[in-house]
Amino acid sequence: MVLPDAQTVTFVKHWTDRLFSFRVTRPASLRFRSGEFVMIGLMGDPDPKTGKQKPLLRAYSIASPSWDEELEFYSIKVQDGPLTSKLQHIKVGDEVILRPKPVGTLVHDALLPGKRIWFFATGTGFAPFASLLREPQTYEDYDEIIITHTCREAGELTYGAELIESLKTDELLNEVIGEGFWKKIKYYPTTTREESPKMGRITDLMRSGEAFADLGVAPLNPETDRAMICGNLAFNLELKQMFEDYGLEEGANSDPKHYVVEKAFLD
């Protein structure tokens, strides 16, 4: 069966029993801004009565930057999930459906100019920041990039940690952005269940002041700080309230402000 909008899988890596990433070919016509998402999926099971199949589609942030020749995605595995129960078994050479209409709020255009950008992620919410951390504009626009990543277990931090480490030896980015560009990044990983060097929810660590002390920065300030959030719904809402308390206002593509939240996210 020929899939509509089919793209070919070029790479798959399973990070834990719950997380995997994969790369697919990129349609020649696809243009997107780093941080946006697209709808991807597979064909569902045939209808018992009609035998017809419908595509199973979900919103996935593009984890690769806008200049990459391929598209990268980072996914959770949900054993009884309609899509991820199937998607987790893809192999190189398989095809996935990709609807080439990127959208999203986690883009530089939705923020006013600032000194420091914060990326707040839980779980696979790291994906759009994997794109933005490899986007030259991020380093042109900001003096400092702080990425916080909160997961239940230490192994769930590996994808992000390895990506950030790889920036140091990325010859292309060091040439395009400038040697040592990655020194602008402050990475702050935390776990909530398994023992790790830093335990706790990022929101609790911010409230206590511990996160700011660890990072050597002042609490968020609308004069200098910009922020992007991509996490589960409860996390998003909690951080939004905290940002409002700091005096930050939510922005949009049509109305840039101090912070933005990604609403299409599976964790």
PDB file of C-alpha atoms in Angstrom:
ATOM      1  CA  MET A   1       0.000   0.000   0.000  1.00  0.00           C
ATOM      2  CA  VAL A   2       1.310   3.451  -0.941  1.00  0.00           C
ATOM      3  CA  LEU A   3       1.277   5.842   2.004  1.00  0.00           C
ATOM      4  CA  PRO A   4       0.146   9.434   1.446  1.00  0.00           C
ATOM      5  CA  ASP A   5       2.920  12.002   2.047  1.00  0.00           C
ATOM      6  CA  ALA A   6       5.340   9.129   2.693  1.00  0.00           C
ATOM      7  CA  GLN A   7       8.889   9.683   3.925  1.00  0.00           C
ATOM      8  CA  THR A   8      11.532   7.003   4.409  1.00  0.00           C
ATOM      9  CA  VAL A   9      13.070   6.201   7.797  1.00  0.00           C
ATOM     10  CA  THR A  10      16.878   6.631   7.673  1.00  0.00           C
ATOM     11  CA  PHE A  11      17.851   6.101  11.329  1.00  0.00           C
ATOM     12  CA  VAL A  12      16.328   4.728  14.547  1.00  0.00           C
ATOM     13  CA  LYS A  13      17.788   4.702  18.062  1.00  0.00           C
ATOM     14  CA  HIS A  14      16.114   3.388  21.217  1.00  0.00           C
ATOM     15  CA  TRP A  15      17.321   5.356  24.222  1.00  0.00           C
ATOM     16  CA  THR A  16      15.333   3.580  26.953  1.00  0.00           C
ATOM     17  CA  ASP A  17      12.425   1.172  27.059  1.00  0.00           C
ATOM     18  CA  ARG A  18      10.181   4.260  26.917  1.00  0.00           C
ATOM     19  CA  LEU A  19      12.021   6.583  24.506  1.00  0.00           C
ATOM     20  CA  PHE A  20      13.362   6.476  20.970  1.00  0.00           C
ATOM     21  CA  SER A  21      14.400   8.878  18.222  1.00  0.00           C
ATOM     22  CA  PHE A  22      14.339   8.492  14.468  1.00  0.00           C
ATOM     23  CA  ARG A  23      15.185  10.376  11.303  1.00  0.00           C
ATOM     24  CA  VAL A  24      13.327  10.454   8.000  1.00  0.00           C
ATOM     25  CA  THR A  25      13.889  11.933   4.581  1.00  0.00           C
ATOM     26  CA  ARG A  26      12.866  15.573   4.163  1.00  0.00           C
ATOM     27  CA  PRO A  27      10.496  16.622   1.370  1.00  0.00           C
ATOM     28  CA  ALA A  28      12.350  19.016  -0.948  1.00  0.00           C
ATOM     29  CA  SER A  29       9.531  21.535  -0.641  1.00  0.00           C
ATOM     30  CA  LEU A  30       9.336  21.544   3.175  1.00  0.00           C
ATOM     31  CA  ARG A  31      10.306  24.809   4.848  1.00  0.00           C
ATOM     32  CA  PHE A  32       9.995  25.248   8.601  1.00  0.00           C
ATOM     33  CA  ARG A  33      11.267  27.378  11.453  1.00  0.00           C
ATOM     34  CA  SER A  34      13.323  25.651  14.135  1.00  0.00           C
ATOM     35  CA  GLY A  35      10.958  24.774  17.002  1.00  0.00           C
ATOM     36  CA  GLU A  36       7.878  24.006  14.889  1.00  0.00           C
ATOM     37  CA  PHE A  37       5.977  20.703  14.684  1.00  0.00           C
ATOM     38  CA  VAL A  38       4.313  18.617  11.980  1.00  0.00           C
ATOM     39  CA  MET A  39       1.768  15.804  11.899  1.00  0.00           C
ATOM     40  CA  ILE A  40       3.353  12.384  11.388  1.00  0.00           C
ATOM     41  CA  GLY A  41       1.994   8.865  11.595  1.00  0.00           C
ATOM     42  CA  LEU A  42       1.202   5.484  10.101  1.00  0.00           C
ATOM     43  CA  MET A  43      -1.825   3.800   8.618  1.00  0.00           C
ATOM     44  CA  GLY A  44      -4.192   2.364  11.201  1.00  0.00           C
ATOM     45  CA  ASP A  45      -5.524  -1.181  11.263  1.00  0.00           C
ATOM     46  CA  PRO A  46      -8.135  -2.056   8.627  1.00  0.00           C
ATOM     47  CA  ASP A  47     -11.750  -1.453   9.645  1.00  0.00           C
ATOM     48  CA  PRO A  48     -13.285  -4.879  10.464  1.00  0.00           C
ATOM     49  CA  LYS A  49     -16.384  -4.104   8.379  1.00  0.00           C
ATOM     50  CA  THR A  50     -15.082  -2.135   5.405  1.00  0.00           C
ATOM     51  CA  GLY A  51     -11.437  -3.170   5.316  1.00  0.00           C
ATOM     52  CA  LYS A  52     -10.460   0.475   4.836  1.00  0.00           C
ATOM     53  CA  GLN A  53      -7.515   2.024   6.656  1.00  0.00           C
ATOM     54  CA  LYS A  54      -7.254   5.548   8.021  1.00  0.00           C
ATOM     55  CA  PRO A  55      -4.020   7.352   8.859  1.00  0.00           C
ATOM     56  CA  LEU A  56      -3.136   7.653  12.570  1.00  0.00           C
ATOM     57  CA  LEU A  57      -1.556  11.081  12.947  1.00  0.00           C
ATOM     58  CA  ARG A  58      -0.066  12.925  15.925  1.00  0.00           C
ATOM     59  CA  ALA A  59       1.736  16.249  16.350  1.00  0.00           C
ATOM     60  CA  TYR A  60       5.508  15.826  16.684  1.00  0.00           C
ATOM     61  CA  SER A  61       8.044  18.595  17.179  1.00  0.00           C
ATOM     62  CA  ILE A  62      10.823  18.514  14.620  1.00  0.00           C
ATOM     63  CA  ALA A  63      13.987  17.881  16.646  1.00  0.00           C
ATOM     64  CA  SER A  64      16.352  18.720  13.788  1.00  0.00           C
ATOM     65  CA  PRO A  65      17.146  22.356  12.924  1.00  0.00           C
ATOM     66  CA  SER A  66      15.645  24.132   9.920  1.00  0.00           C
ATOM     67  CA  TRP A  67      18.837  23.723   7.859  1.00  0.00           C
ATOM     68  CA  ASP A  68      19.135  19.926   8.279  1.00  0.00           C
ATOM     69  CA  GLU A  69      18.750  17.747   5.181  1.00  0.00           C
ATOM     70  CA  GLU A  70      16.707  15.194   7.158  1.00  0.00           C
ATOM     71  CA  LEU A  71      13.971  15.427   9.790  1.00  0.00           C
ATOM     72  CA  GLU A  72      14.538  14.094  13.299  1.00  0.00           C
ATOM     73  CA  PHE A  73      11.864  13.185  15.855  1.00  0.00           C
ATOM     74  CA  TYR A  74      11.992  12.149  19.514  1.00  0.00           C
ATOM     75  CA  SER A  75       9.162   9.982  20.787  1.00  0.00           C
ATOM     76  CA  ILE A  76       7.749   8.244  23.806  1.00  0.00           C
ATOM     77  CA  LYS A  77       6.555   4.627  23.577  1.00  0.00           C
ATOM     78  CA  VAL A  78       3.025   4.061  24.816  1.00  0.00           C
ATOM     79  CA  GLN A  79       2.318   0.323  24.736  1.00  0.00           C
ATOM     80  CA  ASP A  80      -1.406   0.734  24.151  1.00  0.00           C
ATOM     81  CA  GLY A  81      -1.137   4.060  22.314  1.00  0.00           C
ATOM     82  CA  PRO A  82      -2.889   3.952  18.921  1.00  0.00           C
ATOM     83  CA  LEU A  83       0.155   5.393  17.124  1.00  0.00           C
ATOM     84  CA  THR A  84       3.251   4.928  19.310  1.00  0.00           C
ATOM     85  CA  SER A  85       2.511   1.240  19.926  1.00  0.00           C
ATOM     86  CA  LYS A  86       3.170   0.841  16.185  1.00  0.00           C
ATOM     87  CA  LEU A  87       5.665   3.646  15.603  1.00  0.00           C
ATOM     88  CA  GLN A  88       8.151   2.253  18.148  1.00  0.00           C
ATOM     89  CA  HIS A  89       8.727  -0.762  15.862  1.00  0.00           C
ATOM     90  CA  ILE A  90       9.784   1.190  12.744  1.00  0.00           C
ATOM     91  CA  LYS A  91      13.073   0.266  11.102  1.00  0.00           C
ATOM     92  CA  VAL A  92      15.380   1.901   8.575  1.00  0.00           C
ATOM     93  CA  GLY A  93      13.730   1.688   5.159  1.00  0.00           C
ATOM     94  CA  ASP A  94      10.163   1.810   6.506  1.00  0.00           C
ATOM     95  CA  GLU A  95       7.866   4.661   5.537  1.00  0.00           C
ATOM     96  CA  VAL A  96       5.940   7.101   7.727  1.00  0.00           C
ATOM     97  CA  ILE A  97       3.295   9.655   6.829  1.00  0.00           C
ATOM     98  CA  LEU A  98       4.441  13.265   7.161  1.00  0.00           C
ATOM     99  CA  ARG A  99       2.019  16.110   6.534  1.00  0.00           C
ATOM    100  CA  PRO A 100       4.250  18.939   5.304  1.00  0.00           C
ATOM    101  CA  LYS A 101       2.498  21.827   7.078  1.00  0.00           C
ATOM    102  CA  PRO A 102       4.684  22.934   9.997  1.00  0.00           C
ATOM    103  CA  VAL A 103       3.167  25.087  12.754  1.00  0.00           C
ATOM    104  CA  GLY A 104       3.944  25.961  16.352  1.00  0.00           C
ATOM    105  CA  THR A 105       4.600  28.658  18.922  1.00  0.00           C
ATOM    106  CA  LEU A 106       8.162  27.774  20.008  1.00  0.00           C
ATOM    107  CA  VAL A 107       9.817  30.049  17.463  1.00  0.00           C
ATOM    108  CA  HIS A 108      12.072  33.064  17.832  1.00  0.00           C
ATOM    109  CA  ASP A 109       9.574  35.249  15.989  1.00  0.00           C
ATOM    110  CA  ALA A 110       7.130  34.961  18.922  1.00  0.00           C
ATOM    111  CA  LEU A 111       9.556  36.531  21.428  1.00  0.00           C
ATOM    112  CA  LEU A 112      10.767  40.079  21.944  1.00  0.00           C
ATOM    113  CA  PRO A 113      14.545  40.632  21.917  1.00  0.00           C
ATOM    114  CA  GLY A 114      16.225  39.710  25.219  1.00  0.00           C
ATOM    115  CA  LYS A 115      19.520  38.862  26.858  1.00  0.00           C
ATOM    116  CA  ARG A 116      18.829  35.315  28.049  1.00  0.00           C
ATOM    117  CA  ILE A 117      16.595  32.517  26.725  1.00  0.00           C
ATOM    118  CA  TRP A 118      15.261  29.722  28.932  1.00  0.00           C
ATOM    119  CA  PHE A 119      14.110  26.396  27.474  1.00  0.00           C
ATOM    120  CA  PHE A 120      11.951  24.396  29.932  1.00  0.00           C
ATOM    121  CA  ALA A 121      11.283  20.758  29.009  1.00  0.00           C
ATOM    122  CA  THR A 122       9.904  17.588  30.536  1.00  0.00           C
ATOM    123  CA  GLY A 123      10.348  14.176  28.878  1.00  0.00           C
ATOM    124  CA  THR A 124      10.163  14.273  25.085  1.00  0.00           C
ATOM    125  CA  GLY A 125       9.369  17.978  25.328  1.00  0.00           C
ATOM    126  CA  PHE A 126      13.114  18.354  24.766  1.00  0.00           C
ATOM    127  CA  ALA A 127      12.512  17.815  21.014  1.00  0.00           C
ATOM    128  CA  PRO A 128      11.848  21.404  19.866  1.00  0.00           C
ATOM    129  CA  PHE A 129      14.834  22.574  21.891  1.00  0.00           C
ATOM    130  CA  ALA A 130      17.013  19.962  20.173  1.00  0.00           C
ATOM    131  CA  SER A 131      16.124  21.936  17.052  1.00  0.00           C
ATOM    132  CA  LEU A 132      16.633  25.385  18.573  1.00  0.00           C
ATOM    133  CA  LEU A 133      19.964  24.438  20.209  1.00  0.00           C
ATOM    134  CA  ARG A 134      21.283  23.742  16.686  1.00  0.00           C
ATOM    135  CA  GLU A 135      19.780  26.911  15.199  1.00  0.00           C
ATOM    136  CA  PRO A 136      22.334  29.714  14.593  1.00  0.00           C
ATOM    137  CA  GLN A 137      19.734  32.426  15.323  1.00  0.00           C
ATOM    138  CA  THR A 138      19.498  31.224  18.948  1.00  0.00           C
ATOM    139  CA  TYR A 139      23.106  32.271  19.501  1.00  0.00           C
ATOM    140  CA  GLU A 140      22.796  35.475  17.484  1.00  0.00           C
ATOM    141  CA  ASP A 141      19.785  36.621  19.528  1.00  0.00           C
ATOM    142  CA  TYR A 142      20.939  35.715  23.057  1.00  0.00           C
ATOM    143  CA  ASP A 143      24.033  36.011  25.238  1.00  0.00           C
ATOM    144  CA  GLU A 144      23.001  33.018  27.343  1.00  0.00           C
ATOM    145  CA  ILE A 145      20.906  29.897  26.719  1.00  0.00           C
ATOM    146  CA  ILE A 146      19.610  27.931  29.720  1.00  0.00           C
ATOM    147  CA  ILE A 147      18.031  24.522  29.058  1.00  0.00           C
ATOM    148  CA  THR A 148      16.287  22.738  31.922  1.00  0.00           C
ATOM    149  CA  HIS A 149      15.175  19.140  31.385  1.00  0.00           C
ATOM    150  CA  THR A 150      13.173  17.291  34.029  1.00  0.00           C
ATOM    151  CA  CYS A 151      12.571  13.539  33.706  1.00  0.00           C
ATOM    152  CA  ARG A 152      11.594  10.733  36.039  1.00  0.00           C
ATOM    153  CA  GLU A 153      14.717   8.638  35.501  1.00  0.00           C
ATOM    154  CA  ALA A 154      18.332   9.485  34.693  1.00  0.00           C
ATOM    155  CA  GLY A 155      18.371   7.444  31.479  1.00  0.00           C
ATOM    156  CA  GLU A 156      15.630   9.658  30.072  1.00  0.00           C
ATOM    157  CA  LEU A 157      18.071  12.584  30.101  1.00  0.00           C
ATOM    158  CA  THR A 158      20.569  10.840  27.787  1.00  0.00           C
ATOM    159  CA  TYR A 159      19.175  12.048  24.451  1.00  0.00           C
ATOM    160  CA  GLY A 160      19.414  15.692  25.501  1.00  0.00           C
ATOM    161  CA  ALA A 161      22.733  15.342  27.308  1.00  0.00           C
ATOM    162  CA  GLU A 162      24.412  13.661  24.338  1.00  0.00           C
ATOM    163  CA  LEU A 163      23.016  16.215  21.898  1.00  0.00           C
ATOM    164  CA  ILE A 164      24.353  19.131  23.951  1.00  0.00           C
ATOM    165  CA  GLU A 165      27.738  17.410  24.318  1.00  0.00           C
ATOM    166  CA  SER A 166      27.894  16.835  20.542  1.00  0.00           C
ATOM    167  CA  LEU A 167      27.688  20.578  19.875  1.00  0.00           C
ATOM    168  CA  LYS A 168      31.240  20.969  21.160  1.00  0.00           C
ATOM    169  CA  THR A 169      32.642  18.900  18.290  1.00  0.00           C
ATOM    170  CA  ASP A 170      30.156  19.911  15.594  1.00  0.00           C
ATOM    171  CA  GLU A 171      32.517  21.386  13.001  1.00  0.00           C
ATOM    172  CA  LEU A 172      29.761  22.901  10.878  1.00  0.00           C
ATOM    173  CA  LEU A 173      28.075  24.766  13.732  1.00  0.00           C
ATOM    174  CA  ASN A 174      31.384  25.915  15.234  1.00  0.00           C
ATOM    175  CA  GLU A 175      32.266  27.326  11.818  1.00  0.00           C
ATOM    176  CA  VAL A 176      28.883  28.923  11.065  1.00  0.00           C
ATOM    177  CA  ILE A 177      28.043  30.307  14.527  1.00  0.00           C
ATOM    178  CA  GLY A 178      31.574  30.810  15.822  1.00  0.00           C
ATOM    179  CA  GLU A 179      34.136  28.697  17.642  1.00  0.00           C
ATOM    180  CA  GLY A 180      32.986  27.834  21.160  1.00  0.00           C
ATOM    181  CA  PHE A 181      29.400  29.009  20.607  1.00  0.00           C
ATOM    182  CA  TRP A 182      28.248  26.197  22.895  1.00  0.00           C
ATOM    183  CA  LYS A 183      29.819  27.938  25.909  1.00  0.00           C
ATOM    184  CA  LYS A 184      26.699  30.125  25.992  1.00  0.00           C
ATOM    185  CA  ILE A 185      24.648  27.073  27.071  1.00  0.00           C
ATOM    186  CA  LYS A 186      23.859  26.263  30.699  1.00  0.00           C
ATOM    187  CA  TYR A 187      22.340  22.780  30.952  1.00  0.00           C
ATOM    188  CA  TYR A 188      20.278  21.940  34.035  1.00  0.00           C
ATOM    189  CA  PRO A 189      18.988  18.335  34.083  1.00  0.00           C
ATOM    190  CA  THR A 190      16.922  17.055  37.020  1.00  0.00           C
ATOM    191  CA  THR A 191      15.156  13.814  37.910  1.00  0.00           C
ATOM    192  CA  THR A 192      12.063  13.293  40.031  1.00  0.00           C
ATOM    193  CA  ARG A 193      12.213   9.546  40.782  1.00  0.00           C
ATOM    194  CA  GLU A 194      15.641   8.045  40.214  1.00  0.00           C
ATOM    195  CA  GLU A 195      18.714   9.250  42.103  1.00  0.00           C
ATOM    196  CA  SER A 196      20.819  11.721  40.092  1.00  0.00           C
ATOM    197  CA  PRO A 197      23.185  14.658  40.749  1.00  0.00           C
ATOM    198  CA  LYS A 198      20.201  17.041  40.869  1.00  0.00           C
ATOM    199  CA  MET A 199      16.850  15.845  42.162  1.00  0.00           C
ATOM    200  CA  GLY A 200      13.536  17.664  42.061  1.00  0.00           C
ATOM    201  CA  ARG A 201      10.971  19.330  39.862  1.00  0.00           C
ATOM    202  CA  ILE A 202      12.352  22.441  38.188  1.00  0.00           C
ATOM    203  CA  THR A 203       9.392  24.491  39.431  1.00  0.00           C
ATOM    204  CA  ASP A 204      10.160  23.575  43.058  1.00  0.00           C
ATOM    205  CA  LEU A 205      13.861  24.294  42.531  1.00  0.00           C
ATOM    206  CA  MET A 206      12.997  27.719  41.129  1.00  0.00           C
ATOM    207  CA  ARG A 207      10.612  28.540  43.971  1.00  0.00           C
ATOM    208  CA  SER A 208      13.241  27.684  46.575  1.00  0.00           C
ATOM    209  CA  GLY A 209      15.857  29.704  44.670  1.00  0.00           C
ATOM    210  CA  GLU A 210      18.107  26.632  44.375  1.00  0.00           C
ATOM    211  CA  ALA A 211      17.972  26.531  40.566  1.00  0.00           C
ATOM    212  CA  PHE A 212      18.997  30.180  40.222  1.00  0.00           C
ATOM    213  CA  ALA A 213      21.820  29.735  42.750  1.00  0.00           C
ATOM    214  CA  ASP A 214      23.080  26.614  40.922  1.00  0.00           C
ATOM    215  CA  LEU A 215      23.012  28.434  37.576  1.00  0.00           C
ATOM    216  CA  GLY A 216      24.458  31.659  38.892  1.00  0.00           C
ATOM    217  CA  VAL A 217      21.654  33.810  37.505  1.00  0.00           C
ATOM    218  CA  ALA A 218      18.930  36.040  38.909  1.00  0.00           C
ATOM    219  CA  PRO A 219      15.250  34.967  38.803  1.00  0.00           C
ATOM    220  CA  LEU A 220      13.435  35.622  35.538  1.00  0.00           C
ATOM    221  CA  ASN A 221      12.946  39.274  34.699  1.00  0.00           C
ATOM    222  CA  PRO A 222      10.868  40.640  31.783  1.00  0.00           C
ATOM    223  CA  GLU A 223      13.635  43.142  31.015  1.00  0.00           C
ATOM    224  CA  THR A 224      16.225  40.463  30.217  1.00  0.00           C
ATOM    225  CA  ASP A 225      14.692  36.970  30.137  1.00  0.00           C
ATOM    226  CA  ARG A 226      12.725  35.106  27.478  1.00  0.00           C
ATOM    227  CA  ALA A 227      11.348  31.585  27.881  1.00  0.00           C
ATOM    228  CA  MET A 228       9.857  28.647  26.010  1.00  0.00           C
ATOM    229  CA  ILE A 229       7.966  25.769  27.638  1.00  0.00           C
ATOM    230  CA  CYS A 230       7.353  22.291  26.255  1.00  0.00           C
ATOM    231  CA  GLY A 231       6.115  19.778  28.786  1.00  0.00           C
ATOM    232  CA  ASN A 232       3.085  17.971  30.078  1.00  0.00           C
ATOM    233  CA  LEU A 233      -0.055  20.037  30.642  1.00  0.00           C
ATOM    234  CA  ALA A 234       0.287  20.369  34.424  1.00  0.00           C
ATOM    235  CA  PHE A 235       3.913  21.493  34.043  1.00  0.00           C
ATOM    236  CA  ASN A 236       2.980  24.041  31.379  1.00  0.00           C
ATOM    237  CA  LEU A 237       0.221  25.551  33.501  1.00  0.00           C
ATOM    238  CA  GLU A 238       2.389  25.699  36.620  1.00  0.00           C
ATOM    239  CA  LEU A 239       5.230  27.435  34.794  1.00  0.00           C
ATOM    240  CA  LYS A 240       2.850  29.837  33.064  1.00  0.00           C
ATOM    241  CA  GLN A 241       1.578  30.982  36.467  1.00  0.00           C
ATOM    242  CA  MET A 242       5.145  31.383  37.725  1.00  0.00           C
ATOM    243  CA  PHE A 243       6.089  33.447  34.671  1.00  0.00           C
ATOM    244  CA  GLU A 244       3.089  35.709  35.161  1.00  0.00           C
ATOM    245  CA  ASP A 245       4.196  36.193  38.784  1.00  0.00           C
ATOM    246  CA  TYR A 246       7.652  37.195  37.488  1.00  0.00           C
ATOM    247  CA  GLY A 247       5.934  39.777  35.256  1.00  0.00           C
ATOM    248  CA  LEU A 248       6.418  37.928  31.975  1.00  0.00           C
ATOM    249  CA  GLU A 249       3.667  38.010  29.329  1.00  0.00           C
ATOM    250  CA  GLU A 250       2.767  35.205  26.907  1.00  0.00           C
ATOM    251  CA  GLY A 251       3.595  35.885  23.270  1.00  0.00           C
ATOM    252  CA  ALA A 252       2.463  34.561  19.905  1.00  0.00           C
ATOM    253  CA  ASN A 253       3.658  34.654  16.315  1.00  0.00           C
ATOM    254  CA  SER A 254       1.466  37.703  15.700  1.00  0.00           C
ATOM    255  CA  ASP A 255       2.224  39.344  19.052  1.00  0.00           C
ATOM    256  CA  PRO A 256       5.770  38.735  20.368  1.00  0.00           C
ATOM    257  CA  LYS A 257       6.180  38.938  24.152  1.00  0.00           C
ATOM    258  CA  HIS A 258       8.326  37.342  26.889  1.00  0.00           C
ATOM    259  CA  TYR A 259       7.456  33.636  26.803  1.00  0.00           C
ATOM    260  CA  VAL A 260       5.666  30.987  24.714  1.00  0.00           C
ATOM    261  CA  VAL A 261       4.172  27.566  25.445  1.00  0.00           C
ATOM    262  CA  GLU A 262       3.849  24.581  23.111  1.00  0.00           C
ATOM    263  CA  LYS A 263       0.344  23.206  23.372  1.00  0.00           C
ATOM    264  CA  ALA A 264       0.709  20.173  21.078  1.00  0.00           C
ATOM    265  CA  PHE A 265       2.776  17.746  23.123  1.00  0.00           C
ATOM    266  CA  LEU A 266       2.586  14.064  24.083  1.00  0.00           C
ATOM    267  CA  ASP A 267       4.284  12.818  27.219  1.00  0.00           C
TER     268      ASP A 267
END
